[in-house]
């Protein structure tokens, strides 16, 4: 293989990784997660080999602190696996590629806890409407009722969805 072919292959691989990272940065932002989490996951997803934190930092140009926090978030979401590499002292990381499992874990670990506290927050909002005029109360009662229906539906549907995704 000549040098020009090697350079073209490197550019193609580099573009693929860049597109992958961009894809996952956008996906993670939809879920309210930091950019670094998407960058790390995108890099690991298209990496055929497990990467150390230092390799992740070098390839992405991010700090150790950012990589550490991003990897911690991804481990909590069970989106990456820590892997022992013989002869290496540092942990290496691989991306979890089963998206059903990832979404199930995200629902269970990130969304459902917020729904659990939603009833309490809604009651707090209701209490604050006691000082409103009658017209304002009617408006707020309609909005609060919609919130109650949303959280009730979420509490019913999301656990079922998380269970279905694990199949």
Rosetta silent file (secondary structure, phi, psi, omega in degrees, C-alpha in Angstrom):
SEQUENCE: XXXXXXXXXXXXXXXXXXXXXXXXXXXXXXXXXXXXXXXXXXXXXXXXXXXXXXXXXXXXXXXXXXXXXXXXXXXXXXXXXXXXXXXXXXXXXXXXXXXXXXXXXXXXXXXXXXXXXXXXXXXXXXXXXXXXXXXXXXXXXXXXXXXXXXXXXXXXXXXXXXXXXXX
SCORE:     score description
SCORE:     0.000 S_00000001
   1 L     0.000  130.766 -179.142    0.000    0.000    0.000 S_00000001
   2 L   -82.861  168.745 -175.511    1.432    3.369   -0.977 S_00000001
   3 H   -62.417  -40.713 -179.497    1.566    6.440    1.266 S_00000001
   4 H   -62.810  -40.301  177.855   -1.270    8.248   -0.559 S_00000001
   5 H   -64.986  -41.207  178.058   -3.614    5.277   -0.051 S_00000001
   6 H   -62.680  -42.173  178.907   -2.705    5.152    3.631 S_00000001
   7 H   -63.740  -43.840  178.286   -3.403    8.877    3.989 S_00000001
   8 H   -61.223  -42.883  178.754   -6.785    8.500    2.229 S_00000001
   9 H   -64.349  -40.692  178.066   -7.727    5.581    4.523 S_00000001
  10 H   -62.443  -44.979  179.192   -6.677    7.596    7.575 S_00000001
  11 H   -61.360  -42.820 -179.891   -8.786   10.580    6.413 S_00000001
  12 H   -62.865  -45.876  178.620  -11.792    8.304    5.806 S_00000001
  13 H   -62.880  -42.433  179.646  -11.451    6.702    9.255 S_00000001
  14 H   -61.565  -42.085  178.912  -10.978   10.127   10.825 S_00000001
  15 H   -66.321  -39.564  178.472  -14.158   11.404    9.118 S_00000001
  16 H   -61.545  -45.452  179.456  -16.097    8.316   10.240 S_00000001
  17 H   -63.979  -42.699  179.692  -15.016    8.864   13.852 S_00000001
  18 H   -61.616  -44.229  177.767  -15.868   12.578   13.629 S_00000001
  19 H   -63.848  -40.823  178.592  -19.356   11.805   12.278 S_00000001
  20 H   -61.595  -46.495 -179.662  -19.856    9.155   14.958 S_00000001
  21 H   -62.080  -44.796  178.782  -18.858   11.548   17.698 S_00000001
  22 H   -59.852  -42.821  178.797  -21.170   14.245   16.315 S_00000001
  23 H   -57.458  -49.099 -176.129  -24.050   11.754   16.156 S_00000001
  24 H   -75.547  -27.961  173.553  -23.615   10.737   19.794 S_00000001
  25 H   -61.367  -44.221  179.365  -23.016   14.296   21.015 S_00000001
  26 H   -66.255  -41.202  178.818  -26.437   15.174   19.573 S_00000001
  27 H   -63.112  -44.659 -178.589  -28.068   12.053   21.040 S_00000001
  28 H   -67.984  -33.931  178.733  -26.641   12.703   24.496 S_00000001
  29 H   -66.983  -32.814  175.568  -27.691   16.353   24.390 S_00000001
  30 H   -60.610  -35.341 -179.681  -31.279   15.213   23.748 S_00000001
  31 L   -87.532    4.821  176.713  -31.001   13.255   26.991 S_00000001
  32 L    79.497   21.263 -178.173  -29.585   16.296   28.778 S_00000001
  33 L  -100.033  153.673 -178.063  -26.068   14.921   29.079 S_00000001
  34 L   -63.247  156.159  179.421  -22.840   16.894   28.618 S_00000001
  35 H   -55.122  -42.557 -177.430  -21.046   17.105   25.291 S_00000001
  36 H   -60.132  -32.608  178.597  -18.045   15.191   26.652 S_00000001
  37 H   -64.348  -44.203  177.431  -20.262   12.180   27.386 S_00000001
  38 H   -66.268  -39.233  178.955  -21.340   12.044   23.736 S_00000001
  39 H   -63.051  -46.690 -178.567  -17.790   12.550   22.523 S_00000001
  40 H   -64.245  -46.878 -178.486  -16.436    9.729   24.672 S_00000001
  41 H   -63.709  -42.738  178.977  -19.233    7.344   23.792 S_00000001
  42 H   -60.560  -41.620  178.069  -18.956    8.148   20.068 S_00000001
  43 H   -64.134  -47.045 -177.970  -15.214    7.515   20.130 S_00000001
  44 H   -68.563  -34.046 -177.616  -15.585    4.230   22.013 S_00000001
  45 H   -60.896  -39.796 -178.736  -18.515    3.052   19.888 S_00000001
  46 L  -102.156   17.340  176.750  -16.428    3.060   16.722 S_00000001
  47 L   -97.700  122.097  179.924  -13.192    1.970   18.351 S_00000001
  48 L   -70.495  -19.530 -178.988  -12.351   -1.675   17.621 S_00000001
  49 L  -116.641  152.373  173.708  -10.079   -1.754   20.683 S_00000001
  50 L   -65.471  144.131 -178.165  -10.658   -0.806   24.291 S_00000001
  51 E  -118.978  144.498  174.418   -9.161    2.613   25.093 S_00000001
  52 E   -80.572  166.707  178.745   -7.593    3.947   28.276 S_00000001
  53 H   -61.694  -38.769  179.562   -8.673    7.274   29.732 S_00000001
  54 H   -63.977  -40.028  177.582   -5.397    8.813   28.552 S_00000001
  55 H   -64.862  -39.198  177.547   -6.005    7.592   24.998 S_00000001
  56 H   -61.672  -46.195  179.437   -9.527    9.038   25.132 S_00000001
  57 H   -59.533  -45.775 -177.962   -8.142   12.392   26.312 S_00000001
  58 H   -64.268  -47.774 -176.357   -5.524   12.457   23.573 S_00000001
  59 H   -67.334  -33.566 -177.308   -7.875   11.476   20.754 S_00000001
  60 H   -96.243  -14.879 -176.696  -10.597   13.919   21.820 S_00000001
  61 L    68.962   36.499  179.639   -8.392   16.721   23.109 S_00000001
  62 L  -113.518  163.629 -178.823  -10.229   16.826   26.447 S_00000001
  63 L   -77.025  162.095  176.198   -8.901   17.090   29.988 S_00000001
  64 H   -60.481  -40.978  179.926   -8.459   14.158   32.362 S_00000001
  65 H   -61.367  -44.214  179.206  -11.157   15.686   34.585 S_00000001
  66 H   -65.278  -42.043  178.964  -13.648   15.885   31.722 S_00000001
  67 H   -65.809  -42.201 -179.858  -12.832   12.338   30.631 S_00000001
  68 H   -61.493  -47.385  179.540  -13.100   11.041   34.182 S_00000001
  69 H   -64.984  -42.316  178.784  -16.484   12.678   34.737 S_00000001
  70 H   -63.490  -43.388  178.161  -17.753   11.565   31.320 S_00000001
  71 H   -65.666  -37.260  177.667  -16.644    7.970   31.893 S_00000001
  72 H   -62.022  -44.651  178.055  -18.240    8.001   35.351 S_00000001
  73 H   -61.659  -45.793 -179.505  -21.533    9.135   33.814 S_00000001
  74 H   -65.411  -36.095  175.996  -21.300    6.498   31.086 S_00000001
  75 H   -66.429  -42.044  178.532  -20.495    3.780   33.650 S_00000001
  76 H   -61.071  -34.865  177.780  -23.481    4.852   35.764 S_00000001
  77 L   -82.390   -3.613 -176.646  -25.652    4.555   32.660 S_00000001
  78 L    60.763   34.259  179.716  -24.001    1.195   31.938 S_00000001
  79 L   -93.257  -14.588  174.703  -23.028    2.582   28.533 S_00000001
  80 E  -133.170  153.903  176.727  -19.369    1.598   28.880 S_00000001
  81 E  -116.378  138.839  173.901  -17.614   -1.395   30.334 S_00000001
  82 E   -85.991  137.693 -172.398  -14.312   -1.281   32.141 S_00000001
  83 E  -133.433  137.896  174.198  -11.954   -3.914   30.809 S_00000001
  84 L   -86.121  130.564  176.468   -8.680   -5.369   32.025 S_00000001
  85 L  -112.600  117.138 -177.912   -6.015   -5.492   29.336 S_00000001
  86 L   -53.709  134.848  179.089   -3.193   -7.934   30.149 S_00000001
  87 L    85.115   -5.149  179.949    0.125   -6.182   30.637 S_00000001
  88 L  -114.168  137.610 -178.939   -1.523   -2.770   31.106 S_00000001
  89 L   -85.972  -23.828 -174.709   -2.022   -1.187   34.520 S_00000001
  90 L   -89.263  150.218  173.208   -4.730    1.248   33.470 S_00000001
  91 L   -66.850  147.151  174.213   -8.401    0.492   32.988 S_00000001
  92 E  -121.416  156.769 -172.290   -9.585    0.376   29.408 S_00000001
  93 E  -128.990  141.949  175.284  -13.117    1.051   28.218 S_00000001
  94 E  -124.700  147.451  177.073  -15.471   -0.394   25.629 S_00000001
  95 E   -79.378  139.369  169.177  -18.840    0.965   24.552 S_00000001
  96 L   -75.397  128.646 -175.193  -21.982   -1.021   25.320 S_00000001
  97 L  -107.801    0.201  176.532  -23.589   -1.513   21.928 S_00000001
  98 L   -86.285   95.785 -175.265  -26.972   -2.919   22.967 S_00000001
  99 H   -64.680  -31.868  177.885  -29.103    0.212   22.666 S_00000001
 100 H   -58.871  -44.165  179.562  -32.179   -1.481   24.094 S_00000001
 101 H   -65.922  -40.494  179.703  -30.286   -2.071   27.322 S_00000001
 102 H   -61.721  -47.273 -179.107  -28.941    1.491   27.314 S_00000001
 103 H   -67.167  -37.448  177.327  -32.380    3.060   26.894 S_00000001
 104 H   -61.097  -46.604  178.550  -33.858    0.740   29.489 S_00000001
 105 H   -63.943  -39.450  179.868  -31.180    1.745   31.995 S_00000001
 106 H   -63.156  -44.240  178.498  -31.628    5.426   31.152 S_00000001
 107 H   -61.189  -49.197 -175.903  -35.369    5.214   31.779 S_00000001
 108 H   -66.779  -43.288 -172.209  -34.905    3.286   35.016 S_00000001
 109 H   -92.316  -24.991 -174.431  -31.967    5.264   36.421 S_00000001
 110 H  -111.666  -41.615 -173.883  -32.533    8.780   35.100 S_00000001
 111 H   -88.069  -48.564 -176.053  -36.191    9.383   34.258 S_00000001
 112 H   -59.108  -39.657  177.135  -38.151    7.322   36.795 S_00000001
 113 H   -59.699  -33.303  177.398  -36.490    8.884   39.865 S_00000001
 114 H   -69.954  -36.459  177.739  -37.626   12.302   38.625 S_00000001
 115 H   -67.067  -33.059 -179.978  -41.173   11.042   38.187 S_00000001
 116 H   -62.545  -37.269 -179.556  -41.156    9.713   41.731 S_00000001
 117 H   -88.117   -4.830 -177.047  -40.557   13.184   43.117 S_00000001
 118 H   -63.670  -39.005 -178.955  -42.957   14.825   40.659 S_00000001
 119 H   -60.605  -42.453  178.920  -46.040   14.297   42.835 S_00000001
 120 H   -64.204  -42.125  179.393  -44.420   16.154   45.696 S_00000001
 121 H   -66.450  -37.412  178.724  -43.394   19.014   43.419 S_00000001
 122 H   -65.495  -42.034  176.706  -46.894   19.210   41.944 S_00000001
 123 H   -59.907  -39.838  178.346  -48.386   19.421   45.458 S_00000001
 124 H   -62.986  -41.240  177.646  -45.954   22.257   46.206 S_00000001
 125 H   -63.466  -43.979  179.947  -47.074   24.077   43.061 S_00000001
 126 H   -59.486  -42.039  179.666  -50.723   23.580   44.045 S_00000001
 127 H   -60.657  -36.136 -178.147  -50.095   25.080   47.480 S_00000001
 128 H   -72.063  -16.532  178.946  -48.629   28.187   45.912 S_00000001
 129 H   -79.992   -8.885 -178.060  -51.816   28.781   43.918 S_00000001
 130 H   -62.207  -25.112 -179.030  -53.777   29.439   47.127 S_00000001
 131 H   -91.596    3.026 -177.928  -52.732   33.100   46.998 S_00000001
 132 L   -85.873  161.326  174.349  -53.868   33.545   43.399 S_00000001
 133 L   -70.497  166.859 -179.385  -57.062   35.172   42.200 S_00000001
 134 H   -60.053  -42.003  179.169  -59.934   32.900   41.132 S_00000001
 135 H   -63.979  -43.096  178.340  -59.186   33.438   37.440 S_00000001
 136 H   -63.720  -41.622  179.980  -55.503   32.645   37.951 S_00000001
 137 H   -59.057  -43.841  179.819  -56.394   29.559   40.016 S_00000001
 138 H   -59.467  -45.346  178.771  -58.580   28.189   37.212 S_00000001
 139 H   -59.649  -50.765 -177.482  -55.762   28.642   34.723 S_00000001
 140 H   -66.394  -35.870  178.951  -53.192   27.002   37.015 S_00000001
 141 H   -61.062  -40.092  178.058  -55.535   24.152   37.984 S_00000001
 142 H   -62.983  -45.935 -179.701  -55.887   23.191   34.314 S_00000001
 143 H   -65.396  -42.130 -179.826  -52.113   23.224   33.857 S_00000001
 144 H   -65.046  -39.606  178.230  -51.502   21.304   37.089 S_00000001
 145 H   -61.250  -39.337  176.902  -54.062   18.675   36.107 S_00000001
 146 H   -63.577  -40.850  176.903  -52.183   18.141   32.842 S_00000001
 147 H   -61.915  -40.892  179.092  -48.950   17.672   34.804 S_00000001
 148 H   -62.619  -43.929  179.277  -50.667   15.115   37.039 S_00000001
 149 H   -64.190  -41.943  179.263  -51.919   13.150   34.029 S_00000001
 150 H   -61.179  -48.824 -178.437  -48.481   13.269   32.409 S_00000001
 151 H   -67.610  -36.155  178.036  -46.677   11.998   35.507 S_00000001
 152 H   -64.184  -44.526  178.115  -49.317    9.335   36.135 S_00000001
 153 H   -64.299  -41.908  178.897  -48.993    8.069   32.561 S_00000001
 154 H   -61.373  -41.465  179.466  -45.207    8.184   32.811 S_00000001
 155 H   -65.303  -28.753  178.367  -45.236    6.163   36.028 S_00000001
 156 H   -83.748  -46.166 -170.332  -47.353    3.515   34.304 S_00000001
 157 H   -83.108  -40.126 -174.422  -45.777    3.423   30.868 S_00000001
 158 H   -64.781  -41.442  175.459  -42.068    4.003   31.406 S_00000001
 159 H   -61.679  -38.269  178.013  -41.440    0.981   33.678 S_00000001
 160 H   -64.982  -42.272  178.082  -43.285   -1.178   31.137 S_00000001
 161 H   -63.685  -43.311  177.740  -41.218    0.296   28.315 S_00000001
 162 H   -59.760  -41.056  178.033  -37.984   -0.256   30.254 S_00000001
 163 H   -65.458  -40.966  179.049  -39.033   -3.885   30.788 S_00000001
 164 H   -65.284  -37.268 -179.152  -39.837   -4.376   27.107 S_00000001
 165 H   -67.684  -24.952 -179.738  -36.502   -2.935   26.057 S_00000001
 166 H   -76.278  -17.245 -177.330  -34.653   -5.482   28.199 S_00000001
 167 L   -55.704    0.000    0.000  -36.173   -8.403   26.275 S_00000001
